[in-house]
């Protein structure tokens, strides 16, 4: 079994899992914040924020990658600043792949979570306030637990998207074996070699399997969470 | 003075303009649907910001439009019990009960979890989820949750309206115990006359956003002018009574200032004070002392007022001892008996018509 | 030894992978991609010590930017353009001046890389213009995003004919080679290679290896030719 | 025989085992919460498939487990009015009313839109959206929508339960008119005794999934055994009456088989037939003819049965003419009056205690 | 203004709009059907259908394009059958671009519509049945109108995704100027040549503008539909 894939491909699979994991984990809090803002707050520029969040869904990924490169590249203003100030390099590192994957999955997460937040009964939040909970505590003890099924759905969508992200990633962090070569980049590599289709399809099968596993796990988790939340 | 409310607000057509004081005990906000009860209680809770006015609780200002004060909901510490219980579905009964504890100020005092679960009879439910509770159980948990947040005051908006009468009978005694044992002031919204008669020490009657009448429950109920407010079938007086004796045939004897009453056994010891409600339509009047009737309760009194309604009926107010009694009879009978203020007569009350749930402790 | 990363045009993958296997050091990483995207990445500080581009313009850009190691730019390889046919296509045409490409296509498409953007496509268009047949087929050119994708269109039979690099045929046995385009029908195809500053000894070693005879044998086996001398 | 139900079903603990016939007129399914009323009506509608049994409507088989017949919901043509109205929020009132029309079989007969909107008093609402209706208006539209689908029968599951009493009073007359003017058979679920007494021609009392009693409303209500089912305060008999005369002081005189009754004016012409409900607790008994009382209504009768309850009270059944009257008095009074079967006595009923909404047309 | 973009770019914009329009319109009924099945029906293989629908979200688009090519190409079994039976050619035609865009946008549509369907009160559907409506009519007269806001949201997501789809499209139908050159292919082309960035960014701006317009229009439409549906 282990020689069904070459070592480089195993490595790419590992990297993709790692990237998808961190991309999901790190973007969740932001997705939660943005979803809450879009669902519940009134502020100027709300439509703009909504549009911005959706952008990566609508732009060709290569363009997103290009925009990331000219923003977070080591010679680009923000990229250089991050490197000087925090020593944080994103471009051409797996950390950059995390950023690219996070941004590409963000709109999917936000849509799922936002719908879940919109479904929470504001009366329950009000009730929590009458019991002494401040805004923060209302969110942490009432909104968040009730949103859990949507959060899980959103996280899994983000994770699966991150596993499959190719265009933005290769454009931003390139495709360096052992450093930034993710599963989709490896698939791309095989498609560059005549007769590489068989190997490519093997990797496609692997990524389908991972995405499916995540999807089914999420349906189960979300159903369980929904049951909990339904109060039965 | 535990709560003082003086607010102005308007919703489209309706101008809410309310000014009242709620002493300790249960203060009932009573009025027709749409008269502004929920709006007032929401303003007290901080869920509605009135256009103008001032709300103070135990001398702390909660809201003052002139001074620009508007204490946020979570700092008001007023336990709110909603009509629809609003339990947190993701928490167990215990989790719901303990919810407010972490936010209560350190050193704030109030009943313990044991006391509350004991009081409300929900100790066996602690591990259940809200979805597995009946309507009455849910509402008791909601009351417990509000109590355990150690509020300065309880706000209850028709806490029993959604329940059928069996469930209501289950919860009313708890509310009485609450009133009597915790000393917590309660602002209670209801349009059930029976509930208010039984529970409230003070009544504030709202009509179209204004206070139509306010006073002790006994005062408000013995005012013939209130008959219209309460509805013909619900009007009646509330008398203070002392338990005298329990008889072996299942009847309890009570003394009121105008005489004595027999009721189906009530679970209070002799010498306990209580209140009985006597519906105006359950009272028959007679000039002579009636004999040979199946009715056991006959009080003697003097007519103080006769007020004609719209229909063929009149409301007769009698003074019996120091209490007032209302009777609703036909104009024809009033004429036949030649009733007029100052006339002495007898009120015949069927013992069973003073039903158990119209009796409350004081 | 320090790791060496080589950025290379995707069309070199078959040959370079073979060379990487025989490279004595074990720390050579090769990242493949489009020349344009790799150039931009290098400009943004990508950790590449060497770059092999599929055309001159992108390398020119790097040179202008001054990030290439002094005098390290050479033309490593040359290539030829090939006219290919789908496995079961019976067409018999060779790329000569005014050859009857349109008829051979009948209602099919001619698979090429993007003719304005991707080097293989740019060269191909130039050759067809020189041979005087571009106008007759222009509307039937299916442009893929890279030359291997064009090859795939022919290999699956979706496009009866296609123009790819001669080197692309190596491992696609079913695809038929109809003929090579005359060398003078387009700008000579040259793959420039350069070291990127700062140069490490290991990078220099890879550079030497790729210009060695050992390497050349592999390149030649894969169909590459010596680069034409710059005019 | 317009509807015949014979079904077996079980929900966990509860075995529903019900067999009854519903003739034309209103058949009330009456019983405590959880007794299976909704389950039965859902089975009739086809929303619940019973484990076994047979349901026929006007000799058409709707369900027969043995024959494997289960007519789909939309082919049963039974107009169902739900407790919560369930109007389509995306349609106007008119759209809701017309919804069923397109699915009614061609040539099926039934009231027209004009008749229905007239009957229900909703003609002025046609362009409104459901969200802009009050609870009572919503329910009337829901009734109209069911009627206009030209059903063979109406199913109504507590259609008034969610409404306050003002709204109820608004709708009850419509239901009476419906019963009297359309001749449509109606299966009516309620746990309001007053509603059932007023509307139903036939009653089916359910208890724990079984039929506890069935018969005409008059029969069921005059049975002392029903007191427990109906609740002490709600028990009472239903008498058939004829309107005799309207008096100038606002009273209407009615004759019942046992004598005459005075009621606050009712809007029926002389000689109209009606029903009056007399609560057992509103009846006072006397051995002698009482004099000088404010009560106008005194019927003479003979004790037929005395049934002791759990408490200090007893239920006395009297025959007055050909009707039966129930009185709830204390055991002590029953002893004092030496009541026993066969004893003649007088029933004192306060006219006003027979309230307007306890009177229904027949 | 009109010479701000060259004629080829105007044409590409037009094609993208056309492709996105048809992709959205043609996939809507299927998305509705699949969403209804996922939300309301019980059938074996439901999880599989769910997974299949989500696939294009998780796979690198190139892979999706490749799979389309080997399924719907003129030499591929289904493609050949379609051509023989209906004379319908997809490969290298704008119709193929429609198919690619539809498939890539499908999971987004289905997610939005499915959530909307799950939010419809089944009691209302039951009520319609008691009034004589068969399953079909219940769906057409009750479910569908109530789902409208979600349907609009889903359609716009699908439309915007279709406007931005590149990888699957170019792999499946390649880029034939005057036939299949969509806006994203044009952008990609500009990004491949030195100094093409300015032109590329112009086109990016155009596609952002279109996606934003669609997004904002959908928020407004959905809000209006939601208001209608709320019965006020
Ligand atoms: N947010 C609002 N906007 C407009 N009008 C409102 C609003 N809230 C309440 N009202 C109106 O104000 C009036 C008083 O409402 P309120 O809820 O206080 O009545 P209530 O006495 O609690 O009635 P109920 O017994 O039906 O609960 C009603 O006529 C209501 O329609
Ligand atoms: N789907 C179900 N699964 C399990 N038990 C059910 C189900 N539906 C009803 N029951 C149970 O069957 C019994 C009868 O229910 P039903 O709804 O028919 O009562 P009902 O007489 O209409 O009560 P109510 O007056 O409260 O509406 C109840 O105990 C209820 O809990
Ligand atoms: O290797 Mo290329 O950039 O596809 O000609
Ligand atoms: Mg209210
Ligand atoms: Mg029911």
PDB file of C-alpha atoms in Angstrom, chain E residues 1-81:
ATOM      1  CA  UNK E   1     -14.947  53.815 -22.475  1.00  0.00           C
ATOM      2  CA  UNK E   2     -15.446  51.303 -25.237  1.00  0.00           C
ATOM      3  CA  UNK E   3     -11.784  51.449 -26.240  1.00  0.00           C
ATOM      4  CA  UNK E   4     -10.690  50.964 -22.687  1.00  0.00           C
ATOM      5  CA  UNK E   5     -10.966  47.284 -23.550  1.00  0.00           C
ATOM      6  CA  UNK E   6      -9.957  45.881 -26.908  1.00  0.00           C
ATOM      7  CA  UNK E   7     -12.598  44.223 -29.114  1.00  0.00           C
ATOM      8  CA  UNK E   8     -11.389  40.768 -28.186  1.00  0.00           C
ATOM      9  CA  UNK E   9     -11.800  41.562 -24.511  1.00  0.00           C
ATOM     10  CA  UNK E  10     -15.287  42.963 -25.074  1.00  0.00           C
ATOM     11  CA  UNK E  11     -16.080  39.800 -26.881  1.00  0.00           C
ATOM     12  CA  UNK E  12     -14.678  37.685 -24.065  1.00  0.00           C
ATOM     13  CA  UNK E  13     -16.773  39.616 -21.578  1.00  0.00           C
ATOM     14  CA  UNK E  14     -19.847  39.035 -23.709  1.00  0.00           C
ATOM     15  CA  UNK E  15     -19.105  35.340 -23.970  1.00  0.00           C
ATOM     16  CA  UNK E  16     -18.535  35.030 -20.248  1.00  0.00           C
ATOM     17  CA  UNK E  17     -21.842  36.693 -19.557  1.00  0.00           C
ATOM     18  CA  UNK E  18     -23.569  34.412 -22.036  1.00  0.00           C
ATOM     19  CA  UNK E  19     -21.912  31.304 -20.648  1.00  0.00           C
ATOM     20  CA  UNK E  20     -22.661  32.291 -17.057  1.00  0.00           C
ATOM     21  CA  UNK E  21     -26.257  33.081 -17.937  1.00  0.00           C
ATOM     22  CA  UNK E  22     -26.920  29.753 -19.588  1.00  0.00           C
ATOM     23  CA  UNK E  23     -24.925  27.798 -17.054  1.00  0.00           C
ATOM     24  CA  UNK E  24     -27.046  29.299 -14.298  1.00  0.00           C
ATOM     25  CA  UNK E  25     -30.336  28.944 -16.089  1.00  0.00           C
ATOM     26  CA  UNK E  26     -29.786  25.361 -17.193  1.00  0.00           C
ATOM     27  CA  UNK E  27     -28.394  24.084 -13.932  1.00  0.00           C
ATOM     28  CA  UNK E  28     -31.062  25.690 -11.741  1.00  0.00           C
ATOM     29  CA  UNK E  29     -33.712  23.005 -12.298  1.00  0.00           C
ATOM     30  CA  UNK E  30     -31.213  20.260 -11.591  1.00  0.00           C
ATOM     31  CA  UNK E  31     -29.872  22.092  -8.566  1.00  0.00           C
ATOM     32  CA  UNK E  32     -33.433  22.431  -7.327  1.00  0.00           C
ATOM     33  CA  UNK E  33     -34.131  18.761  -7.852  1.00  0.00           C
ATOM     34  CA  UNK E  34     -30.908  17.620  -6.210  1.00  0.00           C
ATOM     35  CA  UNK E  35     -31.347  20.034  -3.308  1.00  0.00           C
ATOM     36  CA  UNK E  36     -34.856  18.776  -2.750  1.00  0.00           C
ATOM     37  CA  UNK E  37     -33.665  15.208  -2.839  1.00  0.00           C
ATOM     38  CA  UNK E  38     -30.854  15.909  -0.384  1.00  0.00           C
ATOM     39  CA  UNK E  39     -33.054  17.936   1.937  1.00  0.00           C
ATOM     40  CA  UNK E  40     -36.225  15.880   1.931  1.00  0.00           C
ATOM     41  CA  UNK E  41     -35.954  12.423   0.434  1.00  0.00           C
ATOM     42  CA  UNK E  42     -34.587   9.282   1.940  1.00  0.00           C
ATOM     43  CA  UNK E  43     -32.883   7.029  -0.563  1.00  0.00           C
ATOM     44  CA  UNK E  44     -29.876   4.756  -0.695  1.00  0.00           C
ATOM     45  CA  UNK E  45     -26.799   6.489  -2.038  1.00  0.00           C
ATOM     46  CA  UNK E  46     -27.857   9.871  -0.720  1.00  0.00           C
ATOM     47  CA  UNK E  47     -24.442  10.435   0.846  1.00  0.00           C
ATOM     48  CA  UNK E  48     -22.871   9.461  -2.450  1.00  0.00           C
ATOM     49  CA  UNK E  49     -24.953  11.964  -4.372  1.00  0.00           C
ATOM     50  CA  UNK E  50     -24.063  14.606  -1.827  1.00  0.00           C
ATOM     51  CA  UNK E  51     -20.392  13.770  -2.236  1.00  0.00           C
ATOM     52  CA  UNK E  52     -20.609  13.777  -6.021  1.00  0.00           C
ATOM     53  CA  UNK E  53     -22.254  17.177  -6.070  1.00  0.00           C
ATOM     54  CA  UNK E  54     -19.522  18.612  -3.863  1.00  0.00           C
ATOM     55  CA  UNK E  55     -16.642  17.111  -5.853  1.00  0.00           C
ATOM     56  CA  UNK E  56     -16.002  20.065  -8.180  1.00  0.00           C
ATOM     57  CA  UNK E  57     -15.612  22.239  -5.108  1.00  0.00           C
ATOM     58  CA  UNK E  58     -12.798  20.101  -3.788  1.00  0.00           C
ATOM     59  CA  UNK E  59     -10.929  18.954  -6.889  1.00  0.00           C
ATOM     60  CA  UNK E  60      -8.411  21.109  -8.697  1.00  0.00           C
ATOM     61  CA  UNK E  61     -10.421  22.574 -11.601  1.00  0.00           C
ATOM     62  CA  UNK E  62      -7.956  21.177 -14.106  1.00  0.00           C
ATOM     63  CA  UNK E  63      -8.877  17.727 -12.930  1.00  0.00           C
ATOM     64  CA  UNK E  64     -12.554  18.464 -13.321  1.00  0.00           C
ATOM     65  CA  UNK E  65     -11.835  19.772 -16.803  1.00  0.00           C
ATOM     66  CA  UNK E  66      -9.850  16.683 -17.642  1.00  0.00           C
ATOM     67  CA  UNK E  67     -12.610  14.421 -16.379  1.00  0.00           C
ATOM     68  CA  UNK E  68     -15.092  16.384 -18.499  1.00  0.00           C
ATOM     69  CA  UNK E  69     -12.838  15.987 -21.491  1.00  0.00           C
ATOM     70  CA  UNK E  70     -12.611  12.222 -21.189  1.00  0.00           C
ATOM     71  CA  UNK E  71     -16.363  11.985 -20.615  1.00  0.00           C
ATOM     72  CA  UNK E  72     -17.901  14.565 -22.901  1.00  0.00           C
ATOM     73  CA  UNK E  73     -15.201  14.904 -25.560  1.00  0.00           C
ATOM     74  CA  UNK E  74     -16.204  13.999 -29.102  1.00  0.00           C
ATOM     75  CA  UNK E  75     -14.271  10.774 -28.817  1.00  0.00           C
ATOM     76  CA  UNK E  76     -15.489  10.010 -25.351  1.00  0.00           C
ATOM     77  CA  UNK E  77     -18.414   7.617 -24.896  1.00  0.00           C
ATOM     78  CA  UNK E  78     -21.020  10.100 -23.660  1.00  0.00           C
ATOM     79  CA  UNK E  79     -19.807  12.929 -25.853  1.00  0.00           C
ATOM     80  CA  UNK E  80     -19.988  10.751 -28.965  1.00  0.00           C
ATOM     81  CA  UNK E  81     -23.444   9.536 -28.010  1.00  0.00           C
TER      82      UNK E  81
END
